[in-house]
Amino acid sequence: MQMEMAAENHSSVTEFILAGLTEQPRLQLPLFLLFLGIYVVTVVGNIGMIILIGLSSRLHTPMYYFLSSLSFIDLCQSTVVTPKMLVNFVTEKNIISYPECMTQLFFFLVFIIAECYLLAAMAYDRYVAICSPLLYNSIMSHQACFSLISGVYMMGLVCAFSHTGCMLRVHFCKLDVINHYFCDLLPLLKLSCSSTYVNEILVLCFGALNIFAPILTILSSYIFIISSILHIRSMEGRSKAFSTCSSHISAVTIFYGSEAFMYLQPSSVSSMDQGKVSSVFYTIVVPLLNPLIYSLRNKDVNVALKKILERRIFL
């Protein structure tokens, strides 16, 4: 009898409705045009960066190898989230099937977690370049870079499989409206009719690991970097060394700040509307800004771009 009652309380949900970014009709079209423009620029910027780094031998260095990987992650991250959000602006009900929702959750987690560790790997790269310039080529060899990138994706896959596997065991209520613009962990858990204790433990443990482990790596790298920069006598040398890190610091602040606001705030003050705003930063704005703050302001990238354009014109 108890099993029958439990079965009645747990619905076999086959689809969800995404609430979207806003419910105000007058904002739907302006937001659609805004985020469509952002997505187009994001795709063009990141694909362009990958192609430019691949074509220019000048950019075949560990630093740009990591930048190319970052552009790929940002491109995938934006593509996982943005198209479905755009559909929500032009349809009355934005329905997503259960398999599509779990698939979106899985790939979102893979790329967002991979970016956490890639930012740490990039900080380590800058640490070696500034603190041990003579040993840079030997330490940051092709094998070392490949190992770092493999580790980045491995962490993303392990965490994504763990979270998604536990989410597949959750029973959802008949109230199937996800108060978000994509399938994210916390909004999905709010719809659960069964115990989410294991899921919440995973969110807490992996969340702390995926934020604090990379941040500690980044902070320790920059402590040594700042120490090395202060030992440089010329102001020009200090400025040049610091300029290679300023863009990375800006991106790290935006990325980790929005993630911490979303996932580590107490439940008593948590608001999904606030969460949506912070999510926009690390799912849509950061993939847009990274090609700009990391690369397009970079002298080497500008020179490489000019050479390739000149080559195409003369051909």
Coordinates of N, CA and C in Angstrom, one line a residue, residues 9-224:
N9 N 2.8 9.6 -5.8 CA 3.4 10.9 -5.5 C 4.5 11.2 -6.4
H10 N 5.1 10.2 -7.0 CA 6.2 10.4 -8.0 C 5.7 10.3 -9.4
S11 N 5.7 11.4 -10.1 CA 5.3 11.3 -11.5 C 6.4 11.0 -12.5
S12 N 6.1 10.2 -13.5 CA 7.1 9.9 -14.5 C 7.2 11.1 -15.5
V13 N 8.0 12.1 -15.1 CA 8.1 13.3 -15.9 C 8.8 13.0 -17.2
T14 N 8.1 13.4 -18.3 CA 8.7 13.2 -19.7 C 9.2 14.5 -20.3
E15 N 8.8 15.7 -19.7 CA 9.3 17.0 -20.2 C 9.2 18.0 -19.1
F16 N 9.9 19.1 -19.3 CA 9.9 20.2 -18.4 C 9.6 21.5 -19.1
I17 N 9.1 22.5 -18.4 CA 8.9 23.8 -19.0 C 10.0 24.8 -18.4
L18 N 10.7 25.4 -19.2 CA 11.7 26.4 -18.8 C 11.1 27.8 -18.6
A19 N 11.1 28.3 -17.4 CA 10.5 29.6 -17.1 C 11.1 30.7 -17.9
G20 N 12.4 30.6 -18.2 CA 13.1 31.6 -18.9 C 13.7 32.7 -18.1
L21 N 14.3 33.7 -18.7 CA 15.0 34.8 -18.0 C 14.0 35.8 -17.4
T22 N 12.9 36.1 -18.1 CA 11.9 37.0 -17.6 C 10.5 36.6 -18.1
E23 N 9.5 37.0 -17.4 CA 8.1 36.7 -17.8 C 7.4 37.9 -18.4
Q24 N 8.1 39.1 -18.4 CA 7.5 40.3 -18.9 C 7.5 40.3 -20.4
P25 N 6.3 40.3 -21.1 CA 6.2 40.2 -22.5 C 6.9 41.4 -23.3
R26 N 6.9 42.6 -22.7 CA 7.5 43.7 -23.4 C 9.1 43.6 -23.5
L27 N 9.6 42.7 -22.7 CA 11.1 42.5 -22.7 C 11.5 41.4 -23.6
Q28 N 10.6 40.6 -24.0 CA 11.0 39.3 -24.8 C 11.7 39.6 -26.1
L29 N 11.2 40.5 -26.9 CA 11.8 40.8 -28.2 C 13.2 41.5 -28.0
P30 N 13.3 42.6 -27.2 CA 14.6 43.2 -27.0 C 15.6 42.3 -26.5
L31 N 15.2 41.4 -25.5 CA 16.2 40.5 -25.0 C 16.6 39.4 -26.0
F32 N 15.6 39.0 -26.8 CA 15.9 38.0 -27.9 C 17.0 38.6 -28.9
L33 N 16.8 39.9 -29.3 CA 17.7 40.5 -30.2 C 19.1 40.7 -29.5
L34 N 19.1 41.1 -28.2 CA 20.3 41.3 -27.5 C 21.1 40.1 -27.4
F35 N 20.5 39.0 -27.0 CA 21.2 37.7 -26.7 C 21.6 37.0 -28.1
L36 N 20.8 37.2 -29.1 CA 21.1 36.7 -30.4 C 22.4 37.4 -30.9
G37 N 22.4 38.7 -30.8 CA 23.7 39.4 -31.2 C 24.9 39.0 -30.4
I38 N 24.7 38.8 -29.1 CA 25.8 38.3 -28.2 C 26.3 36.9 -28.7
Y39 N 25.3 36.1 -29.0 CA 25.7 34.7 -29.4 C 26.4 34.7 -30.7
V40 N 26.0 35.5 -31.7 CA 26.6 35.5 -33.0 C 28.1 36.0 -32.8
V41 N 28.3 37.1 -32.0 CA 29.6 37.6 -31.7 C 30.5 36.6 -31.0
T42 N 29.9 35.9 -30.1 CA 30.6 34.9 -29.3 C 31.1 33.7 -30.2
V43 N 30.2 33.3 -31.1 CA 30.5 32.2 -32.0 C 31.6 32.6 -33.0
V44 N 31.5 33.8 -33.6 CA 32.4 34.3 -34.5 C 33.8 34.6 -33.9
G45 N 33.7 35.2 -32.7 CA 35.0 35.5 -31.9 C 35.8 34.3 -31.5
N46 N 35.1 33.3 -31.0 CA 35.8 32.1 -30.5 C 36.3 31.2 -31.7
I47 N 35.4 31.0 -32.7 CA 35.9 30.2 -33.9 C 37.0 31.0 -34.6
G48 N 36.9 32.3 -34.7 CA 38.0 33.1 -35.3 C 39.3 32.9 -34.6
M49 N 39.2 32.9 -33.2 CA 40.4 32.8 -32.4 C 41.0 31.4 -32.6
I50 N 40.2 30.4 -32.7 CA 40.7 29.0 -32.9 C 41.4 28.9 -34.2
I51 N 40.8 29.4 -35.3 CA 41.3 29.4 -36.6 C 42.6 30.2 -36.7
L52 N 42.6 31.4 -36.1 CA 43.8 32.2 -36.1 C 45.0 31.6 -35.5
I53 N 44.8 31.0 -34.3 CA 45.9 30.3 -33.6 C 46.4 29.1 -34.4
G54 N 45.5 28.4 -35.0 CA 45.8 27.3 -35.8 C 46.6 27.6 -37.1
L55 N 46.3 28.8 -37.7 CA 47.0 29.1 -38.9 C 48.3 29.9 -38.7
S56 N 48.4 30.6 -37.6 CA 49.6 31.4 -37.4 C 50.7 30.6 -36.6
S57 N 51.8 30.4 -37.2 CA 52.9 29.7 -36.5 C 53.5 30.6 -35.4
R58 N 53.2 31.9 -35.5 CA 53.7 32.8 -34.4 C 53.0 32.5 -33.1
L59 N 51.8 32.0 -33.2 CA 51.0 31.7 -32.0 C 51.0 30.3 -31.5
H60 N 51.9 29.5 -32.1 CA 52.0 28.1 -31.7 C 52.9 28.0 -30.4
T61 N 52.4 28.5 -29.3 CA 53.1 28.5 -28.0 C 52.1 28.0 -27.0
P62 N 52.6 27.5 -25.8 CA 51.7 27.0 -24.8 C 50.6 28.0 -24.4
M63 N 50.9 29.3 -24.3 CA 49.9 30.3 -23.9 C 48.8 30.3 -24.8
Y64 N 49.0 30.3 -26.1 CA 47.9 30.3 -27.1 C 47.3 29.0 -27.3
Y65 N 48.0 27.9 -27.0 CA 47.4 26.6 -27.0 C 46.3 26.5 -25.9
F66 N 46.5 27.1 -24.8 CA 45.5 27.2 -23.7 C 44.4 28.1 -24.1
L67 N 44.7 29.2 -24.8 CA 43.7 30.2 -25.3 C 42.8 29.5 -26.3
S68 N 43.4 28.7 -27.2 CA 42.6 28.0 -28.1 C 41.6 27.0 -27.5
S69 N 42.1 26.4 -26.4 CA 41.2 25.5 -25.7 C 40.1 26.2 -25.0
L70 N 40.5 27.4 -24.4 CA 39.5 28.2 -23.8 C 38.4 28.7 -24.7
S71 N 38.8 29.1 -25.9 CA 37.8 29.5 -27.0 C 36.9 28.3 -27.3
F72 N 37.4 27.1 -27.4 CA 36.6 25.9 -27.7 C 35.6 25.7 -26.6
I73 N 36.1 25.8 -25.3 CA 35.2 25.6 -24.2 C 34.1 26.6 -24.2
D74 N 34.5 27.9 -24.4 CA 33.5 29.0 -24.4 C 32.5 28.8 -25.5
L75 N 32.9 28.4 -26.7 CA 32.0 28.2 -27.8 C 31.0 27.1 -27.5
C76 N 31.5 26.0 -26.9 CA 30.6 24.9 -26.6 C 29.6 25.3 -25.4
Q77 N 30.2 26.0 -24.4 CA 29.4 26.4 -23.3 C 28.2 27.3 -23.7
S78 N 28.5 28.2 -24.6 CA 27.5 29.2 -25.0 C 26.5 28.4 -25.9
T79 N 26.9 27.5 -26.7 CA 26.0 26.8 -27.6 C 25.1 25.8 -26.8
V80 N 25.6 25.3 -25.7 CA 24.7 24.4 -24.9 C 23.6 25.2 -24.3
V81 N 23.8 26.5 -23.9 CA 22.8 27.2 -23.2 C 22.0 28.2 -24.0
T82 N 22.7 29.0 -24.8 CA 22.0 30.2 -25.5 C 20.9 29.9 -26.5
P83 N 21.1 28.9 -27.4 CA 20.0 28.7 -28.4 C 18.7 28.3 -27.7
K84 N 18.7 27.5 -26.7 CA 17.5 27.1 -26.0 C 16.8 28.3 -25.3
M85 N 17.7 29.2 -24.8 CA 17.2 30.4 -24.1 C 16.5 31.4 -25.2
L86 N 17.1 31.4 -26.4 CA 16.6 32.3 -27.4 C 15.2 31.8 -27.8
V87 N 15.0 30.4 -27.9 CA 13.7 29.9 -28.2 C 12.6 30.3 -27.2
N88 N 13.0 30.4 -25.9 CA 12.1 30.8 -24.9 C 11.5 32.2 -25.1
F89 N 12.3 33.1 -25.8 CA 11.9 34.4 -26.0 C 10.8 34.5 -27.1
V90 N 10.7 33.5 -28.0 CA 9.8 33.6 -29.1 C 8.7 32.6 -29.1
T91 N 8.6 31.8 -28.0 CA 7.6 30.8 -27.9 C 6.8 31.0 -26.6
E92 N 5.6 30.6 -26.6 CA 4.7 30.8 -25.4 C 5.1 29.9 -24.3
K93 N 5.4 28.6 -24.6 CA 5.9 27.7 -23.7 C 7.2 27.0 -24.2
N94 N 8.3 27.2 -23.4 CA 9.5 26.6 -23.8 C 9.7 25.2 -23.2
I95 N 9.3 24.2 -24.0 CA 9.3 22.9 -23.4 C 10.6 22.2 -23.8
I96 N 11.1 21.5 -22.8 CA 12.4 20.7 -23.1 C 12.1 19.3 -22.5
S97 N 12.4 18.3 -23.3 CA 12.1 16.9 -22.9 C 13.1 16.5 -21.8
Y98 N 12.7 15.4 -21.1 CA 13.6 14.9 -20.0 C 15.0 14.5 -20.5
P99 N 15.1 13.7 -21.6 CA 16.4 13.4 -22.1 C 17.2 14.6 -22.5
E100 N 16.6 15.6 -23.2 CA 17.2 16.8 -23.6 C 17.7 17.6 -22.4
C101 N 16.9 17.7 -21.3 CA 17.3 18.4 -20.1 C 18.5 17.8 -19.5
M102 N 18.5 16.5 -19.3 CA 19.6 15.8 -18.7 C 20.9 15.9 -19.6
T103 N 20.7 15.9 -20.9 CA 21.9 16.1 -21.8 C 22.4 17.5 -21.7
Q104 N 21.5 18.5 -21.6 CA 22.0 19.9 -21.4 C 22.7 20.1 -20.1
L105 N 22.2 19.5 -19.1 CA 22.8 19.5 -17.7 C 24.2 18.9 -17.8
F106 N 24.3 17.8 -18.4 CA 25.6 17.1 -18.5 C 26.7 17.9 -19.2
F107 N 26.4 18.4 -20.4 CA 27.4 19.2 -21.1 C 27.6 20.5 -20.5
F108 N 26.6 21.1 -19.9 CA 26.8 22.4 -19.2 C 27.9 22.2 -18.1
L109 N 27.7 21.1 -17.3 CA 28.6 20.8 -16.2 C 30.0 20.5 -16.7
V110 N 30.1 19.7 -17.8 CA 31.4 19.4 -18.4 C 32.2 20.7 -18.7
F111 N 31.6 21.6 -19.4 CA 32.3 22.8 -19.9 C 32.5 23.8 -18.8
I112 N 31.6 24.0 -17.9 CA 31.7 25.0 -16.9 C 32.8 24.6 -15.9
I113 N 32.9 23.3 -15.6 CA 33.9 22.8 -14.7 C 35.3 22.8 -15.3
A114 N 35.3 22.4 -16.6 CA 36.6 22.4 -17.4 C 37.1 23.8 -17.4
E115 N 36.3 24.8 -17.5 CA 36.8 26.2 -17.6 C 37.4 26.6 -16.3
C116 N 36.8 26.1 -15.2 CA 37.4 26.4 -13.8 C 38.9 26.0 -13.8
Y117 N 39.2 24.7 -14.2 CA 40.5 24.2 -14.1 C 41.4 24.7 -15.3
L118 N 40.8 25.1 -16.4 CA 41.6 25.7 -17.5 C 42.2 27.0 -17.0
L119 N 41.4 27.8 -16.3 CA 41.8 29.1 -15.8 C 43.0 28.9 -14.9
A120 N 43.0 27.8 -14.1 CA 44.1 27.5 -13.2 C 45.3 27.1 -13.9
A121 N 45.1 26.3 -15.0 CA 46.2 25.9 -15.8 C 46.9 27.1 -16.5
M122 N 46.1 28.1 -16.9 CA 46.6 29.3 -17.5 C 47.4 30.1 -16.6
A123 N 46.9 30.1 -15.3 CA 47.7 30.9 -14.3 C 49.0 30.2 -14.0
Y124 N 49.1 28.9 -14.0 CA 50.3 28.2 -13.9 C 51.3 28.4 -15.0
D125 N 50.7 28.5 -16.2 CA 51.5 28.8 -17.4 C 52.2 30.2 -17.3
R126 N 51.4 31.2 -16.8 CA 51.9 32.6 -16.6 C 53.0 32.6 -15.5
Y127 N 52.8 31.7 -14.4 CA 53.8 31.6 -13.4 C 55.1 31.1 -13.9
V128 N 55.1 30.1 -14.7 CA 56.3 29.5 -15.3 C 57.0 30.5 -16.2
A129 N 56.2 31.2 -17.0 CA 56.7 32.2 -18.0 C 57.4 33.3 -17.3
I130 N 56.9 33.8 -16.2 CA 57.4 35.0 -15.5 C 58.5 34.6 -14.5
C131 N 58.3 33.5 -13.7 CA 59.2 33.2 -12.6 C 60.3 32.3 -13.1
S132 N 60.1 31.5 -14.2 CA 61.2 30.6 -14.7 C 61.3 30.7 -16.2
P133 N 61.6 31.9 -16.7 CA 61.6 32.1 -18.2 C 62.6 31.3 -19.0
L134 N 63.7 31.0 -18.4 CA 64.7 30.2 -19.0 C 64.3 28.7 -19.1
L135 N 63.5 28.3 -18.2 CA 63.1 26.9 -18.2 C 61.7 26.7 -18.8
Y136 N 61.1 27.8 -19.3 CA 59.7 27.8 -19.8 C 59.4 26.7 -20.8
N137 N 60.3 26.7 -21.9 CA 60.1 25.7 -23.0 C 60.2 24.3 -22.5
S138 N 61.1 24.0 -21.6 CA 61.2 22.6 -21.1 C 60.1 22.2 -20.2
I139 N 59.7 23.1 -19.3 CA 58.6 22.8 -18.4 C 57.3 22.7 -19.1
M140 N 57.0 23.7 -19.9 CA 55.7 23.7 -20.6 C 55.9 23.1 -22.0
S141 N 56.3 21.8 -22.0 CA 56.5 21.1 -23.3 C 55.1 20.7 -23.8
H142 N 55.1 20.2 -25.1 CA 53.9 19.7 -25.7 C 53.2 18.6 -24.8
Q143 N 54.0 17.7 -24.3 CA 53.5 16.7 -23.4 C 52.8 17.2 -22.2
A144 N 53.5 18.2 -21.5 CA 53.0 18.8 -20.3 C 51.7 19.5 -20.6
C145 N 51.6 20.3 -21.7 CA 50.4 21.0 -22.1 C 49.2 20.0 -22.3
F146 N 49.6 19.0 -23.0 CA 48.5 17.9 -23.3 C 48.0 17.3 -22.1
S147 N 48.9 17.0 -21.1 CA 48.5 16.4 -19.8 C 47.6 17.4 -19.1
L148 N 48.0 18.7 -19.1 CA 47.1 19.7 -18.3 C 45.7 19.8 -18.9
I149 N 45.7 19.8 -20.3 CA 44.4 19.9 -20.9 C 43.6 18.6 -20.7
S150 N 44.2 17.5 -20.7 CA 43.5 16.2 -20.5 C 43.0 16.2 -19.1
G151 N 43.7 16.7 -18.1 CA 43.3 16.7 -16.7 C 42.1 17.7 -16.6
V152 N 42.1 18.8 -17.3 CA 41.0 19.8 -17.3 C 39.7 19.1 -17.7
Y153 N 39.7 18.4 -18.8 CA 38.5 17.7 -19.3 C 38.1 16.5 -18.5
M154 N 39.1 15.8 -17.9 CA 38.8 14.7 -17.1 C 38.0 15.1 -15.8
M155 N 38.4 16.2 -15.2 CA 37.7 16.8 -14.1 C 36.3 17.1 -14.4
G156 N 36.1 17.7 -15.6 CA 34.8 18.1 -16.1 C 33.9 16.9 -16.3
L157 N 34.5 15.8 -16.9 CA 33.7 14.6 -17.2 C 33.3 13.9 -15.9
V158 N 34.3 13.7 -15.0 CA 34.0 13.0 -13.7 C 32.9 13.7 -12.9
C159 N 33.0 15.0 -12.8 CA 32.0 15.7 -12.0 C 30.6 15.7 -12.7
A160 N 30.6 15.8 -14.1 CA 29.4 15.8 -14.8 C 28.7 14.5 -14.7
F161 N 29.5 13.4 -14.9 CA 28.9 12.1 -14.8 C 28.3 11.8 -13.4
S162 N 29.0 12.3 -12.4 CA 28.5 12.1 -11.0 C 27.2 12.8 -10.7
H163 N 27.2 14.1 -11.1 CA 26.0 14.9 -10.9 C 24.8 14.4 -11.7
T164 N 25.0 14.1 -13.0 CA 24.0 13.7 -13.9 C 23.4 12.3 -13.5
G165 N 24.4 11.4 -13.1 CA 24.0 10.1 -12.7 C 23.1 10.1 -11.5
C166 N 23.4 11.0 -10.5 CA 22.5 11.1 -9.3 C 21.2 11.8 -9.6
M167 N 21.3 12.8 -10.6 CA 20.0 13.4 -11.0 C 19.1 12.5 -11.7
L168 N 19.6 11.5 -12.4 CA 18.7 10.5 -13.0 C 17.9 9.7 -12.0
R169 N 18.4 9.6 -10.8 CA 17.7 8.8 -9.8 C 16.6 9.6 -9.0
V170 N 16.6 10.9 -9.3 CA 15.6 11.8 -8.6 C 14.2 11.7 -9.2
H171 N 13.2 11.6 -8.3 CA 11.8 11.6 -8.8 C 11.3 13.0 -8.8
F172 N 10.7 13.4 -9.9 CA 10.2 14.8 -10.0 C 8.7 14.9 -9.8
C173 N 8.3 16.0 -9.2 CA 6.9 16.2 -8.9 C 6.2 16.6 -10.2
K174 N 4.8 16.6 -10.2 CA 4.1 17.0 -11.3 C 4.3 18.5 -11.7
L175 N 4.7 19.3 -10.7 CA 5.1 20.7 -10.9 C 6.4 20.7 -11.7
D176 N 6.3 20.8 -13.0 CA 7.5 20.6 -13.9 C 8.1 21.9 -14.5
V177 N 7.8 23.0 -13.9 CA 8.3 24.3 -14.4 C 9.7 24.6 -13.7
I178 N 10.7 24.6 -14.5 CA 12.1 24.9 -14.0 C 12.2 26.4 -14.0
N179 N 12.5 27.0 -12.8 CA 12.6 28.4 -12.7 C 14.0 28.9 -13.1
H180 N 14.3 28.7 -14.4 CA 15.6 29.1 -15.0 C 15.4 29.1 -16.5
Y181 N 16.5 29.5 -17.2 CA 16.5 29.5 -18.6 C 17.2 28.3 -19.2
F182 N 17.8 27.5 -18.4 CA 18.3 26.2 -18.8 C 18.3 25.2 -17.7
C183 N 18.6 23.9 -18.0 CA 18.5 22.9 -16.9 C 19.8 22.9 -16.1
D184 N 19.7 23.5 -14.9 CA 20.8 23.6 -14.0 C 20.5 22.8 -12.8
L185 N 21.5 22.5 -12.0 CA 21.4 21.6 -10.8 C 20.4 22.1 -9.8
L186 N 20.6 23.3 -9.3 CA 19.7 23.7 -8.2 C 18.3 23.9 -8.5
P187 N 17.9 24.5 -9.7 CA 16.5 24.6 -10.1 C 15.9 23.2 -10.3
L188 N 16.6 22.3 -10.8 CA 16.1 20.9 -10.9 C 15.8 20.2 -9.6
L189 N 16.7 20.4 -8.7 CA 16.6 19.8 -7.3 C 15.4 20.4 -6.6
K190 N 15.0 21.6 -6.9 CA 13.8 22.2 -6.2 C 12.5 21.5 -6.6
L191 N 12.5 20.8 -7.8 CA 11.3 20.1 -8.3 C 11.2 18.7 -7.7
S192 N 12.2 18.3 -7.0 CA 12.2 16.9 -6.5 C 11.1 16.5 -5.5
C193 N 10.6 15.3 -5.7 CA 9.6 14.8 -4.7 C 10.3 13.8 -3.8
S194 N 11.6 13.4 -4.1 CA 12.3 12.4 -3.4 C 13.5 13.1 -2.6
S195 N 14.2 12.3 -1.9 CA 15.3 12.8 -1.1 C 16.4 13.3 -2.1
T196 N 17.0 14.5 -1.8 CA 18.1 15.0 -2.6 C 19.3 15.1 -1.8
Y197 N 19.4 14.4 -0.7 CA 20.5 14.5 0.2 C 21.8 14.2 -0.5
V198 N 21.9 13.1 -1.2 CA 23.2 12.8 -1.9 C 23.5 13.9 -3.0
N199 N 22.5 14.3 -3.7 CA 22.7 15.4 -4.7 C 23.3 16.7 -4.0
E200 N 22.7 17.0 -2.9 CA 23.2 18.2 -2.2 C 24.6 18.1 -1.7
I201 N 24.9 16.9 -1.2 CA 26.3 16.6 -0.7 C 27.3 16.8 -1.9
L202 N 26.9 16.2 -3.1 CA 27.7 16.3 -4.2 C 27.9 17.8 -4.7
V203 N 26.8 18.5 -4.7 CA 26.9 20.0 -5.0 C 27.8 20.7 -4.1
L204 N 27.7 20.4 -2.8 CA 28.6 21.1 -1.8 C 30.1 20.7 -2.0
C205 N 30.3 19.4 -2.1 CA 31.7 18.9 -2.2 C 32.4 19.2 -3.5
F206 N 31.7 18.9 -4.6 CA 32.3 19.2 -5.9 C 32.3 20.8 -6.1
G207 N 31.3 21.5 -5.6 CA 31.3 22.9 -5.7 C 32.5 23.5 -5.0
A208 N 32.7 23.1 -3.8 CA 33.9 23.6 -3.0 C 35.2 23.2 -3.7
L209 N 35.3 22.0 -4.2 CA 36.5 21.5 -4.8 C 36.8 22.3 -6.1
N210 N 35.7 22.4 -7.0 CA 35.9 23.0 -8.3 C 36.1 24.6 -8.2
I211 N 35.8 25.1 -7.1 CA 36.0 26.6 -6.9 C 37.3 26.8 -6.2
F212 N 37.5 26.2 -5.0 CA 38.6 26.5 -4.2 C 39.9 25.9 -4.7
A213 N 39.9 24.7 -5.3 CA 41.2 24.1 -5.8 C 41.8 25.0 -6.9
P214 N 41.0 25.3 -7.9 CA 41.6 26.2 -8.9 C 42.0 27.6 -8.4
I215 N 41.1 28.1 -7.5 CA 41.4 29.5 -6.9 C 42.7 29.5 -6.1
L216 N 42.9 28.4 -5.3 CA 44.2 28.3 -4.6 C 45.4 28.2 -5.5
T217 N 45.2 27.5 -6.6 CA 46.3 27.4 -7.6 C 46.5 28.7 -8.2
I218 N 45.5 29.5 -8.6 CA 45.6 30.8 -9.2 C 46.3 31.8 -8.2
L219 N 45.8 31.8 -6.9 CA 46.3 32.7 -5.9 C 47.8 32.4 -5.7
S220 N 48.2 31.1 -5.5 CA 49.6 30.8 -5.2 C 50.4 31.2 -6.4
S221 N 49.9 31.0 -7.6 CA 50.7 31.3 -8.8 C 51.0 32.8 -8.8
Y222 N 49.9 33.6 -8.5 CA 50.1 35.1 -8.6 C 50.9 35.7 -7.4
I223 N 50.9 35.0 -6.3 CA 51.8 35.4 -5.2 C 53.3 35.3 -5.7
F224 N 53.6 34.2 -6.3 CA 55.0 34.1 -6.9 C 55.2 35.1 -8.0

